[in-house]
mmCIF file of N, CA and C in Angstrom:
data_model
loop_
_atom_site.group_PDB
_atom_site.id
_atom_site.type_symbol
_atom_site.label_atom_id
_atom_site.label_comp_id
_atom_site.label_asym_id
_atom_site.label_seq_id
_atom_site.Cartn_x
_atom_site.Cartn_y
_atom_site.Cartn_z
ATOM 1 N N MET A 16 113.519 -27.214 88.045
ATOM 2 C CA MET A 16 113.204 -26.148 87.051
ATOM 3 C C MET A 16 114.459 -26.227 85.888
ATOM 4 N N GLU A 17 114.037 -26.425 84.694
ATOM 5 C CA GLU A 17 115.233 -26.499 83.779
ATOM 6 C C GLU A 17 115.787 -25.341 83.595
ATOM 7 N N VAL A 18 116.967 -25.022 83.090
ATOM 8 C CA VAL A 18 117.329 -23.693 82.734
ATOM 9 C C VAL A 18 116.775 -22.858 81.415
ATOM 10 N N THR A 19 116.208 -23.583 80.516
ATOM 11 C CA THR A 19 115.637 -23.271 79.173
ATOM 12 C C THR A 19 114.039 -22.691 79.887
ATOM 13 N N GLU A 20 113.288 -23.271 81.200
ATOM 14 C CA GLU A 20 111.663 -22.933 81.983
ATOM 15 C C GLU A 20 112.202 -21.562 82.451
ATOM 16 N N GLN A 21 113.509 -21.416 83.201
ATOM 17 C CA GLN A 21 113.752 -20.497 83.849
ATOM 18 C C GLN A 21 113.882 -19.246 82.821
ATOM 19 N N HIS A 22 114.487 -19.802 81.868
ATOM 20 C CA HIS A 22 114.608 -18.573 80.950
ATOM 21 C C HIS A 22 113.094 -18.088 80.589
ATOM 22 N N SER A 23 112.327 -18.812 79.909
ATOM 23 C CA SER A 23 111.216 -18.907 79.586
ATOM 24 C C SER A 23 110.729 -17.680 80.810
ATOM 25 N N VAL A 24 110.829 -18.084 82.180
ATOM 26 C CA VAL A 24 109.696 -17.356 82.959
ATOM 27 C C VAL A 24 110.367 -15.789 82.950
ATOM 28 N N GLU A 25 111.516 -15.872 82.986
ATOM 29 C CA GLU A 25 112.545 -14.597 83.041
ATOM 30 C C GLU A 25 112.002 -13.902 81.823
ATOM 31 N N GLN A 26 112.064 -14.436 80.665
ATOM 32 C CA GLN A 26 111.418 -13.483 79.374
ATOM 33 C C GLN A 26 109.927 -13.068 79.784
ATOM 34 N N VAL A 27 108.890 -13.994 80.425
ATOM 35 C CA VAL A 27 107.612 -13.078 80.786
ATOM 36 C C VAL A 27 107.408 -12.361 81.554
ATOM 37 N N TYR A 28 108.492 -12.620 82.794
ATOM 38 C CA TYR A 28 108.482 -10.993 83.420
ATOM 39 C C TYR A 28 108.946 -9.966 83.165
ATOM 40 N N GLU A 29 109.974 -9.897 82.144
ATOM 41 C CA GLU A 29 110.931 -8.757 81.445
ATOM 42 C C GLU A 29 109.719 -7.994 80.685
ATOM 43 N N TYR A 30 108.969 -8.822 79.882
ATOM 44 C CA TYR A 30 107.582 -8.713 78.703
ATOM 45 C C TYR A 30 106.573 -7.878 79.811
ATOM 46 N N ALA A 31 106.550 -8.783 80.545
ATOM 47 C CA ALA A 31 104.962 -8.369 81.349
ATOM 48 C C ALA A 31 105.546 -6.614 82.397
ATOM 49 N N ALA A 32 107.071 -6.816 82.701
ATOM 50 C CA ALA A 32 107.646 -5.302 83.674
ATOM 51 C C ALA A 32 107.547 -4.413 82.146
ATOM 52 N N LYS A 33 107.862 -4.536 81.455
ATOM 53 C CA LYS A 33 107.997 -3.675 80.507
ATOM 54 C C LYS A 33 106.773 -3.232 80.157
ATOM 55 N N LEU A 34 105.440 -3.876 80.119
ATOM 56 C CA LEU A 34 104.406 -3.422 79.449
ATOM 57 C C LEU A 34 103.972 -2.869 81.008
ATOM 58 N N MET A 35 104.102 -2.888 82.588
ATOM 59 C CA MET A 35 104.204 -2.179 83.130
ATOM 60 C C MET A 35 104.671 -0.729 83.632
ATOM 61 N N ALA A 36 105.935 -1.085 83.065
ATOM 62 C CA ALA A 36 106.676 0.258 82.763
ATOM 63 C C ALA A 36 105.977 1.562 81.940
ATOM 64 N N GLN A 37 105.198 0.890 81.013
ATOM 65 C CA GLN A 37 104.464 1.561 79.745
ATOM 66 C C GLN A 37 103.364 2.483 80.296
ATOM 67 N N GLY A 38 102.908 1.615 81.986
ATOM 68 C CA GLY A 38 101.503 2.122 82.356
ATOM 69 C C GLY A 38 100.515 1.389 81.902
ATOM 70 N N LYS A 39 100.619 0.141 81.319
ATOM 71 C CA LYS A 39 99.608 -0.561 81.063
ATOM 72 C C LYS A 39 98.761 -1.088 82.457
ATOM 73 N N THR A 40 97.582 -1.308 82.232
ATOM 74 C CA THR A 40 97.038 -1.961 83.446
ATOM 75 C C THR A 40 97.005 -3.168 83.328
ATOM 76 N N ASP A 41 97.138 -3.754 84.797
ATOM 77 C CA ASP A 41 96.769 -5.089 84.792
ATOM 78 C C ASP A 41 96.051 -6.468 84.142
ATOM 79 N N GLU A 42 94.891 -5.543 83.755
ATOM 80 C CA GLU A 42 93.836 -6.754 83.344
ATOM 81 C C GLU A 42 94.750 -6.436 81.410
ATOM 82 N N VAL A 43 95.184 -5.246 81.393
ATOM 83 C CA VAL A 43 95.659 -5.356 79.647
ATOM 84 C C VAL A 43 96.954 -6.299 79.248
ATOM 85 N N ILE A 44 97.892 -5.807 80.614
ATOM 86 C CA ILE A 44 98.667 -7.259 80.760
ATOM 87 C C ILE A 44 98.564 -8.704 80.877
ATOM 88 N N GLN A 45 97.591 -8.781 81.584
ATOM 89 C CA GLN A 45 97.242 -10.344 81.655
ATOM 90 C C GLN A 45 96.668 -10.761 80.043
ATOM 91 N N ALA A 46 95.995 -9.705 79.730
ATOM 92 C CA ALA A 46 95.471 -10.211 78.240
ATOM 93 C C ALA A 46 96.890 -10.141 77.562
ATOM 94 N N GLU A 47 98.167 -9.752 77.329
ATOM 95 C CA GLU A 47 98.863 -9.571 76.533
ATOM 96 C C GLU A 47 99.449 -10.859 76.971
ATOM 97 N N LEU A 48 99.789 -11.720 77.895
ATOM 98 C CA LEU A 48 100.259 -12.555 78.302
ATOM 99 C C LEU A 48 99.334 -13.795 77.984
ATOM 100 N N ILE A 49 98.007 -13.610 78.159
ATOM 101 C CA ILE A 49 97.431 -14.749 77.594
ATOM 102 C C ILE A 49 97.193 -14.660 76.026
ATOM 103 N N ASP A 50 97.666 -13.550 75.360
ATOM 104 C CA ASP A 50 97.739 -14.009 73.812
ATOM 105 C C ASP A 50 99.155 -14.482 73.794
ATOM 106 N N GLN A 51 100.296 -14.372 74.356
ATOM 107 C CA GLN A 51 101.531 -15.018 73.961
ATOM 108 C C GLN A 51 101.516 -16.549 74.619
ATOM 109 N N GLY A 52 100.372 -16.767 75.215
ATOM 110 C CA GLY A 52 100.373 -18.329 75.294
ATOM 111 C C GLY A 52 100.336 -18.501 76.684
ATOM 112 N N LEU A 53 100.606 -17.508 77.817
ATOM 113 C CA LEU A 53 100.294 -17.960 79.115
ATOM 114 C C LEU A 53 98.807 -18.432 79.696
ATOM 115 N N ASP A 54 98.912 -19.071 80.651
ATOM 116 C CA ASP A 54 97.261 -19.614 80.966
ATOM 117 C C ASP A 54 96.926 -18.263 81.824
ATOM 118 N N SER A 55 95.644 -18.460 82.241
ATOM 119 C CA SER A 55 95.021 -17.165 82.797
ATOM 120 C C SER A 55 95.682 -16.915 84.243
ATOM 121 N N GLU A 56 95.631 -18.286 84.987
ATOM 122 C CA GLU A 56 96.313 -18.199 86.353
ATOM 123 C C GLU A 56 97.675 -17.550 86.670
ATOM 124 N N SER A 57 98.430 -18.227 85.441
ATOM 125 C CA SER A 57 99.717 -17.939 85.555
ATOM 126 C C SER A 57 100.037 -16.362 85.163
ATOM 127 N N ALA A 58 99.016 -15.698 84.210
ATOM 128 C CA ALA A 58 98.968 -14.404 83.830
ATOM 129 C C ALA A 58 98.899 -13.577 85.132
ATOM 130 N N THR A 59 98.009 -14.086 85.983
ATOM 131 C CA THR A 59 97.491 -13.037 87.067
ATOM 132 C C THR A 59 98.415 -13.370 88.085
ATOM 133 N N ILE A 60 99.419 -14.158 88.427
ATOM 134 C CA ILE A 60 100.207 -14.563 89.277
ATOM 135 C C ILE A 60 101.706 -13.580 88.809
ATOM 136 N N VAL A 61 101.623 -13.514 87.561
ATOM 137 C CA VAL A 61 102.956 -12.882 87.081
ATOM 138 C C VAL A 61 102.881 -10.930 87.295
ATOM 139 N N THR A 62 101.246 -10.875 86.606
ATOM 140 C CA THR A 62 100.938 -9.451 87.108
ATOM 141 C C THR A 62 100.877 -8.988 88.650
ATOM 142 N N GLN A 63 100.451 -10.017 89.469
ATOM 143 C CA GLN A 63 100.219 -9.298 91.133
ATOM 144 C C GLN A 63 101.827 -9.458 91.615
ATOM 145 N N ASN A 64 102.736 -10.136 91.369
ATOM 146 C CA ASN A 64 103.847 -10.321 91.388
ATOM 147 C C ASN A 64 104.723 -8.783 91.283
ATOM 148 N N LEU A 65 104.567 -8.375 89.827
ATOM 149 C CA LEU A 65 105.095 -7.391 89.341
ATOM 150 C C LEU A 65 104.516 -6.275 90.001
ATOM 151 N N ARG A 66 103.232 -6.265 89.992
ATOM 152 C CA ARG A 66 102.590 -4.924 91.087
ATOM 153 C C ARG A 66 103.052 -4.596 92.184
ATOM 154 N N ASP A 67 103.417 -5.512 93.015
ATOM 155 C CA ASP A 67 103.807 -5.954 94.353
ATOM 156 C C ASP A 67 105.390 -5.288 94.601
ATOM 157 N N GLN A 68 106.093 -5.739 93.470
ATOM 158 C CA GLN A 68 107.409 -5.107 93.456
ATOM 159 C C GLN A 68 107.636 -3.376 92.718
ATOM 160 N N PHE A 69 106.756 -3.611 91.983
ATOM 161 C CA PHE A 69 106.817 -1.981 91.430
ATOM 162 C C PHE A 69 106.125 -1.150 92.714
ATOM 163 N N GLN A 70 105.117 -1.062 93.129
ATOM 164 C CA GLN A 70 104.488 -0.676 94.724
ATOM 165 C C GLN A 70 105.668 -0.764 95.539
ATOM 166 N N HIS A 71 106.213 -1.575 95.835
ATOM 167 C CA HIS A 71 107.396 -1.699 97.169
ATOM 168 C C HIS A 71 108.731 -0.692 96.160
ATOM 169 N N LEU A 72 109.134 -0.398 94.862
ATOM 170 C CA LEU A 72 110.087 0.320 94.625
ATOM 171 C C LEU A 72 109.486 1.416 94.401
ATOM 172 N N HIS A 73 108.431 1.942 94.425
ATOM 173 C CA HIS A 73 107.922 3.471 94.322
ATOM 174 C C HIS A 73 107.365 3.356 95.914
ATOM 175 N N ARG A 74 107.353 3.008 96.800
ATOM 176 C CA ARG A 74 106.956 3.301 98.249
ATOM 177 C C ARG A 74 108.694 3.604 98.692
ATOM 178 N N GLU A 75 109.749 3.013 98.000
ATOM 179 C CA GLU A 75 111.096 3.383 98.684
ATOM 180 C C GLU A 75 111.558 4.674 98.150
ATOM 181 N N GLU A 76 111.125 4.773 97.159
ATOM 182 C CA GLU A 76 111.406 6.435 96.301
ATOM 183 C C GLU A 76 110.892 7.266 96.856
ATOM 184 N N ALA A 77 109.708 7.123 97.200
ATOM 185 C CA ALA A 77 108.813 8.102 98.037
ATOM 186 C C ALA A 77 109.020 8.315 99.277
ATOM 187 N N LYS A 78 109.560 7.316 99.965
ATOM 188 C CA LYS A 78 110.293 7.600 101.386
ATOM 189 C C LYS A 78 111.691 8.238 101.355
ATOM 190 N N LYS A 79 112.164 7.808 100.413
ATOM 191 C CA LYS A 79 113.761 8.588 99.828
ATOM 192 C C LYS A 79 113.566 10.017 100.094
ATOM 193 N N ASN A 80 112.354 10.409 99.241
ATOM 194 C CA ASN A 80 112.153 11.989 98.915
ATOM 195 C C ASN A 80 111.433 12.617 99.966
ATOM 196 N N MET A 81 111.169 12.133 100.561
ATOM 197 C CA MET A 81 110.349 12.699 102.059
ATOM 198 C C MET A 81 111.901 12.794 102.821
ATOM 199 N N LEU A 82 112.770 11.540 102.985
ATOM 200 C CA LEU A 82 113.756 11.854 103.982
ATOM 201 C C LEU A 82 114.464 13.220 103.506
ATOM 202 N N HIS A 83 114.736 13.191 102.151
ATOM 203 C CA HIS A 83 115.825 14.213 101.605
ATOM 204 C C HIS A 83 115.270 15.238 101.672
ATOM 205 N N GLY A 84 114.064 15.285 101.477
ATOM 206 C CA GLY A 84 113.048 16.572 101.133
ATOM 207 C C GLY A 84 113.002 17.635 102.665
ATOM 208 N N GLY A 85 112.905 16.477 103.871
ATOM 209 C CA GLY A 85 112.136 16.864 105.072
ATOM 210 C C GLY A 85 113.973 17.523 105.608
ATOM 211 N N LEU A 86 114.857 16.790 105.433
ATOM 212 C CA LEU A 86 116.340 17.309 105.566
ATOM 213 C C LEU A 86 117.114 18.407 105.071
ATOM 214 N N TRP A 87 116.474 18.530 104.054
ATOM 215 C CA TRP A 87 116.576 19.960 103.255
ATOM 216 C C TRP A 87 116.099 21.048 103.832
ATOM 217 N N LEU A 88 114.681 20.780 104.197
ATOM 218 C CA LEU A 88 113.867 21.845 104.479
ATOM 219 C C LEU A 88 114.065 22.597 106.091
ATOM 220 N N LEU A 89 114.616 21.424 106.938
ATOM 221 C CA LEU A 89 115.064 21.679 108.459
ATOM 222 C C LEU A 89 116.342 21.901 108.485
ATOM 223 N N GLY A 90 117.243 22.049 107.297
ATOM 224 C CA GLY A 90 118.435 22.301 107.369
ATOM 225 C C GLY A 90 118.603 23.816 107.324
ATOM 226 N N GLY A 91 117.408 24.000 106.023
ATOM 227 C CA GLY A 91 117.301 25.429 105.897
ATOM 228 C C GLY A 91 116.703 26.076 106.706
ATOM 229 N N CYS A 92 115.675 25.629 107.355
ATOM 230 C CA CYS A 92 114.974 26.350 108.489
ATOM 231 C C CYS A 92 116.107 26.504 109.771
ATOM 232 N N ALA A 93 116.944 25.278 109.938
ATOM 233 C CA ALA A 93 118.016 25.524 111.080
ATOM 234 C C ALA A 93 118.855 26.408 110.797
ATOM 235 N N VAL A 94 119.542 26.887 110.026
ATOM 236 C CA VAL A 94 120.352 27.805 109.307
ATOM 237 C C VAL A 94 119.890 29.158 109.489
ATOM 238 N N THR A 95 118.887 29.441 108.701
ATOM 239 C CA THR A 95 118.166 30.850 108.684
ATOM 240 C C THR A 95 117.718 30.912 110.487
ATOM 241 N N GLY A 96 117.309 30.352 111.176
ATOM 242 C CA GLY A 96 116.886 30.696 112.520
ATOM 243 C C GLY A 96 118.356 30.960 113.565
ATOM 244 N N ILE A 97 119.482 29.756 113.310
ATOM 245 C CA ILE A 97 120.351 29.929 113.754
ATOM 246 C C ILE A 97 121.195 31.658 113.493
ATOM 247 N N THR A 98 121.183 32.066 112.317
ATOM 248 C CA THR A 98 121.913 32.820 112.059
ATOM 249 C C THR A 98 121.214 34.145 112.337
ATOM 250 N N PHE A 99 119.755 34.040 112.460
ATOM 251 C CA PHE A 99 118.966 35.199 112.780
ATOM 252 C C PHE A 99 119.294 35.407 114.173
ATOM 253 N N ALA A 100 119.043 34.124 115.243
ATOM 254 C CA ALA A 100 118.950 34.415 116.608
ATOM 255 C C ALA A 100 120.827 35.246 116.815
ATOM 256 N N LEU A 101 121.763 34.548 115.997
ATOM 257 C CA LEU A 101 123.123 35.272 116.023
ATOM 258 C C LEU A 101 123.137 36.853 115.837
ATOM 259 N N ALA A 102 122.467 36.917 114.828
ATOM 260 C CA ALA A 102 122.252 38.576 114.214
ATOM 261 C C ALA A 102 121.436 39.435 115.194
ATOM 262 N N SER A 103 120.329 38.759 115.910
ATOM 263 C CA SER A 103 119.335 39.543 116.508
ATOM 264 C C SER A 103 120.277 40.081 117.880
ATOM 265 N N ALA A 104 121.048 39.011 118.435
ATOM 266 C CA ALA A 104 121.560 38.995 119.989
ATOM 267 C C ALA A 104 122.905 39.964 119.846
ATOM 268 N N GLY A 105 123.595 39.768 118.731
ATOM 269 C CA GLY A 105 125.028 40.814 118.616
ATOM 270 C C GLY A 105 125.078 41.932 117.409
ATOM 271 N N GLY A 106 123.591 42.057 116.527
ATOM 272 C CA GLY A 106 123.858 42.935 115.364
ATOM 273 C C GLY A 106 124.185 42.091 114.282
ATOM 274 N N GLY A 107 124.299 42.670 113.040
ATOM 275 C CA GLY A 107 124.439 42.410 111.927
ATOM 276 C C GLY A 107 123.440 41.600 111.051
ATOM 277 N N GLY A 108 123.840 40.798 110.229
ATOM 278 C CA GLY A 108 122.732 40.311 109.104
ATOM 279 C C GLY A 108 122.672 39.147 109.547
ATOM 280 N N TYR A 109 122.115 38.186 108.569
ATOM 281 C CA TYR A 109 121.482 36.900 108.567
ATOM 282 C C TYR A 109 121.327 36.287 107.410
ATOM 283 N N ILE A 110 121.426 35.037 107.258
ATOM 284 C CA ILE A 110 121.196 34.180 105.638
ATOM 285 C C ILE A 110 119.896 33.409 105.756
ATOM 286 N N MET A 111 118.888 34.116 105.049
ATOM 287 C CA MET A 111 118.121 33.420 104.514
ATOM 288 C C MET A 111 118.233 32.392 103.663
ATOM 289 N N THR A 112 117.842 31.006 103.797
ATOM 290 C CA THR A 112 118.161 30.042 102.817
ATOM 291 C C THR A 112 116.802 29.460 102.073
ATOM 292 N N TRP A 113 116.410 30.441 101.542
ATOM 293 C CA TRP A 113 115.257 30.237 100.657
ATOM 294 C C TRP A 113 115.416 29.050 99.521
ATOM 295 N N GLY A 114 116.349 28.666 99.137
ATOM 296 C CA GLY A 114 116.448 27.501 97.810
ATOM 297 C C GLY A 114 116.285 26.585 99.133
ATOM 298 N N ALA A 115 117.105 26.194 100.138
ATOM 299 C CA ALA A 115 116.863 24.757 100.711
ATOM 300 C C ALA A 115 115.518 24.772 101.236
ATOM 301 N N ILE A 116 115.164 26.108 101.549
ATOM 302 C CA ILE A 116 113.639 25.552 102.375
ATOM 303 C C ILE A 116 112.550 25.118 101.086
ATOM 304 N N ILE A 117 112.688 25.941 99.856
ATOM 305 C CA ILE A 117 111.616 25.624 99.170
ATOM 306 C C ILE A 117 111.996 24.532 98.405
ATOM 307 N N PHE A 118 113.145 24.083 98.174
ATOM 308 C CA PHE A 118 113.351 22.880 97.534
ATOM 309 C C PHE A 118 113.332 21.459 98.337
ATOM 310 N N GLY A 119 113.495 21.553 99.802
ATOM 311 C CA GLY A 119 112.943 20.712 100.680
ATOM 312 C C GLY A 119 111.449 20.325 100.923
ATOM 313 N N GLY A 120 110.819 21.654 100.970
ATOM 314 C CA GLY A 120 109.347 21.658 100.782
ATOM 315 C C GLY A 120 108.807 21.037 99.736
ATOM 316 N N PHE A 121 109.223 21.212 98.523
ATOM 317 C CA PHE A 121 108.722 20.681 97.298
ATOM 318 C C PHE A 121 109.224 18.976 97.564
ATOM 319 N N GLN A 122 110.331 18.486 97.556
ATOM 320 C CA GLN A 122 110.432 17.106 97.571
ATOM 321 C C GLN A 122 110.169 16.415 98.944
ATOM 322 N N LEU A 123 109.818 17.515 99.834
ATOM 323 C CA LEU A 123 109.395 16.480 100.943
ATOM 324 C C LEU A 123 107.549 16.406 100.247
ATOM 325 N N LEU A 124 106.657 17.510 100.154
ATOM 326 C CA LEU A 124 105.398 16.928 99.304
ATOM 327 C C LEU A 124 105.529 16.546 98.149
ATOM 328 N N LYS A 125 106.509 16.434 97.393
ATOM 329 C CA LYS A 125 106.428 15.234 95.866
ATOM 330 C C LYS A 125 106.631 13.586 96.627
ATOM 331 N N GLY A 126 107.283 13.507 97.954
ATOM 332 C CA GLY A 126 107.584 12.041 98.429
ATOM 333 C C GLY A 126 106.097 11.494 98.876
ATOM 334 N N ILE A 127 105.838 12.322 99.133
ATOM 335 C CA ILE A 127 104.233 12.264 100.374
ATOM 336 C C ILE A 127 103.294 12.070 99.384
ATOM 337 N N TYR A 128 103.030 12.453 98.411
ATOM 338 C CA TYR A 128 101.966 12.485 97.437
ATOM 339 C C TYR A 128 102.194 11.188 96.572
ATOM 340 N N GLN A 129 103.883 10.688 96.363
ATOM 341 C CA GLN A 129 104.253 9.629 95.619
ATOM 342 C C GLN A 129 103.396 8.572 96.858
ATOM 343 N N TYR A 130 103.553 8.795 97.810
ATOM 344 C CA TYR A 130 103.806 7.650 98.975
ATOM 345 C C TYR A 130 102.035 7.432 98.738
ATOM 346 N N TYR A 131 101.470 8.220 99.043
ATOM 347 C CA TYR A 131 99.583 8.162 99.646
ATOM 348 C C TYR A 131 99.211 7.733 97.989
ATOM 349 N N ARG A 132 99.609 8.221 96.902
ATOM 350 C CA ARG A 132 98.938 8.137 95.548
ATOM 351 C C ARG A 132 98.876 6.320 95.112
ATOM 352 N N LEU A 133 99.797 5.722 95.911
ATOM 353 C CA LEU A 133 100.125 4.227 95.498
ATOM 354 C C LEU A 133 98.998 3.636 96.693
ATOM 355 N N SER A 134 98.509 4.127 97.545
ATOM 356 C CA SER A 134 97.716 3.592 98.560
ATOM 357 C C SER A 134 96.340 3.167 97.987
#
């Protein structure tokens, strides 16, 4: 493949990715690519490849949100539970980590929603 051909292919993918990032459907993207001079089969291949990449990236982001949210939730519950147990055993106060628990729970649910929305 020549350098100019590769550059053209990259331009097609960049244009299609821009449309996909704007929320355009695969059919609209394919129609736009065909209008730009690409044949129907190539337009389908480009959109399928990009859709796979977009889904992979969004799933990775969702997994990261689930992991971080779960860790914040677990950490908040652990600090609350440990300080409550210590306060119960020896008297005194304990730390209720509402912020970590709420933030972690929200981020965990957000990640779960993101992950299953793509299925």
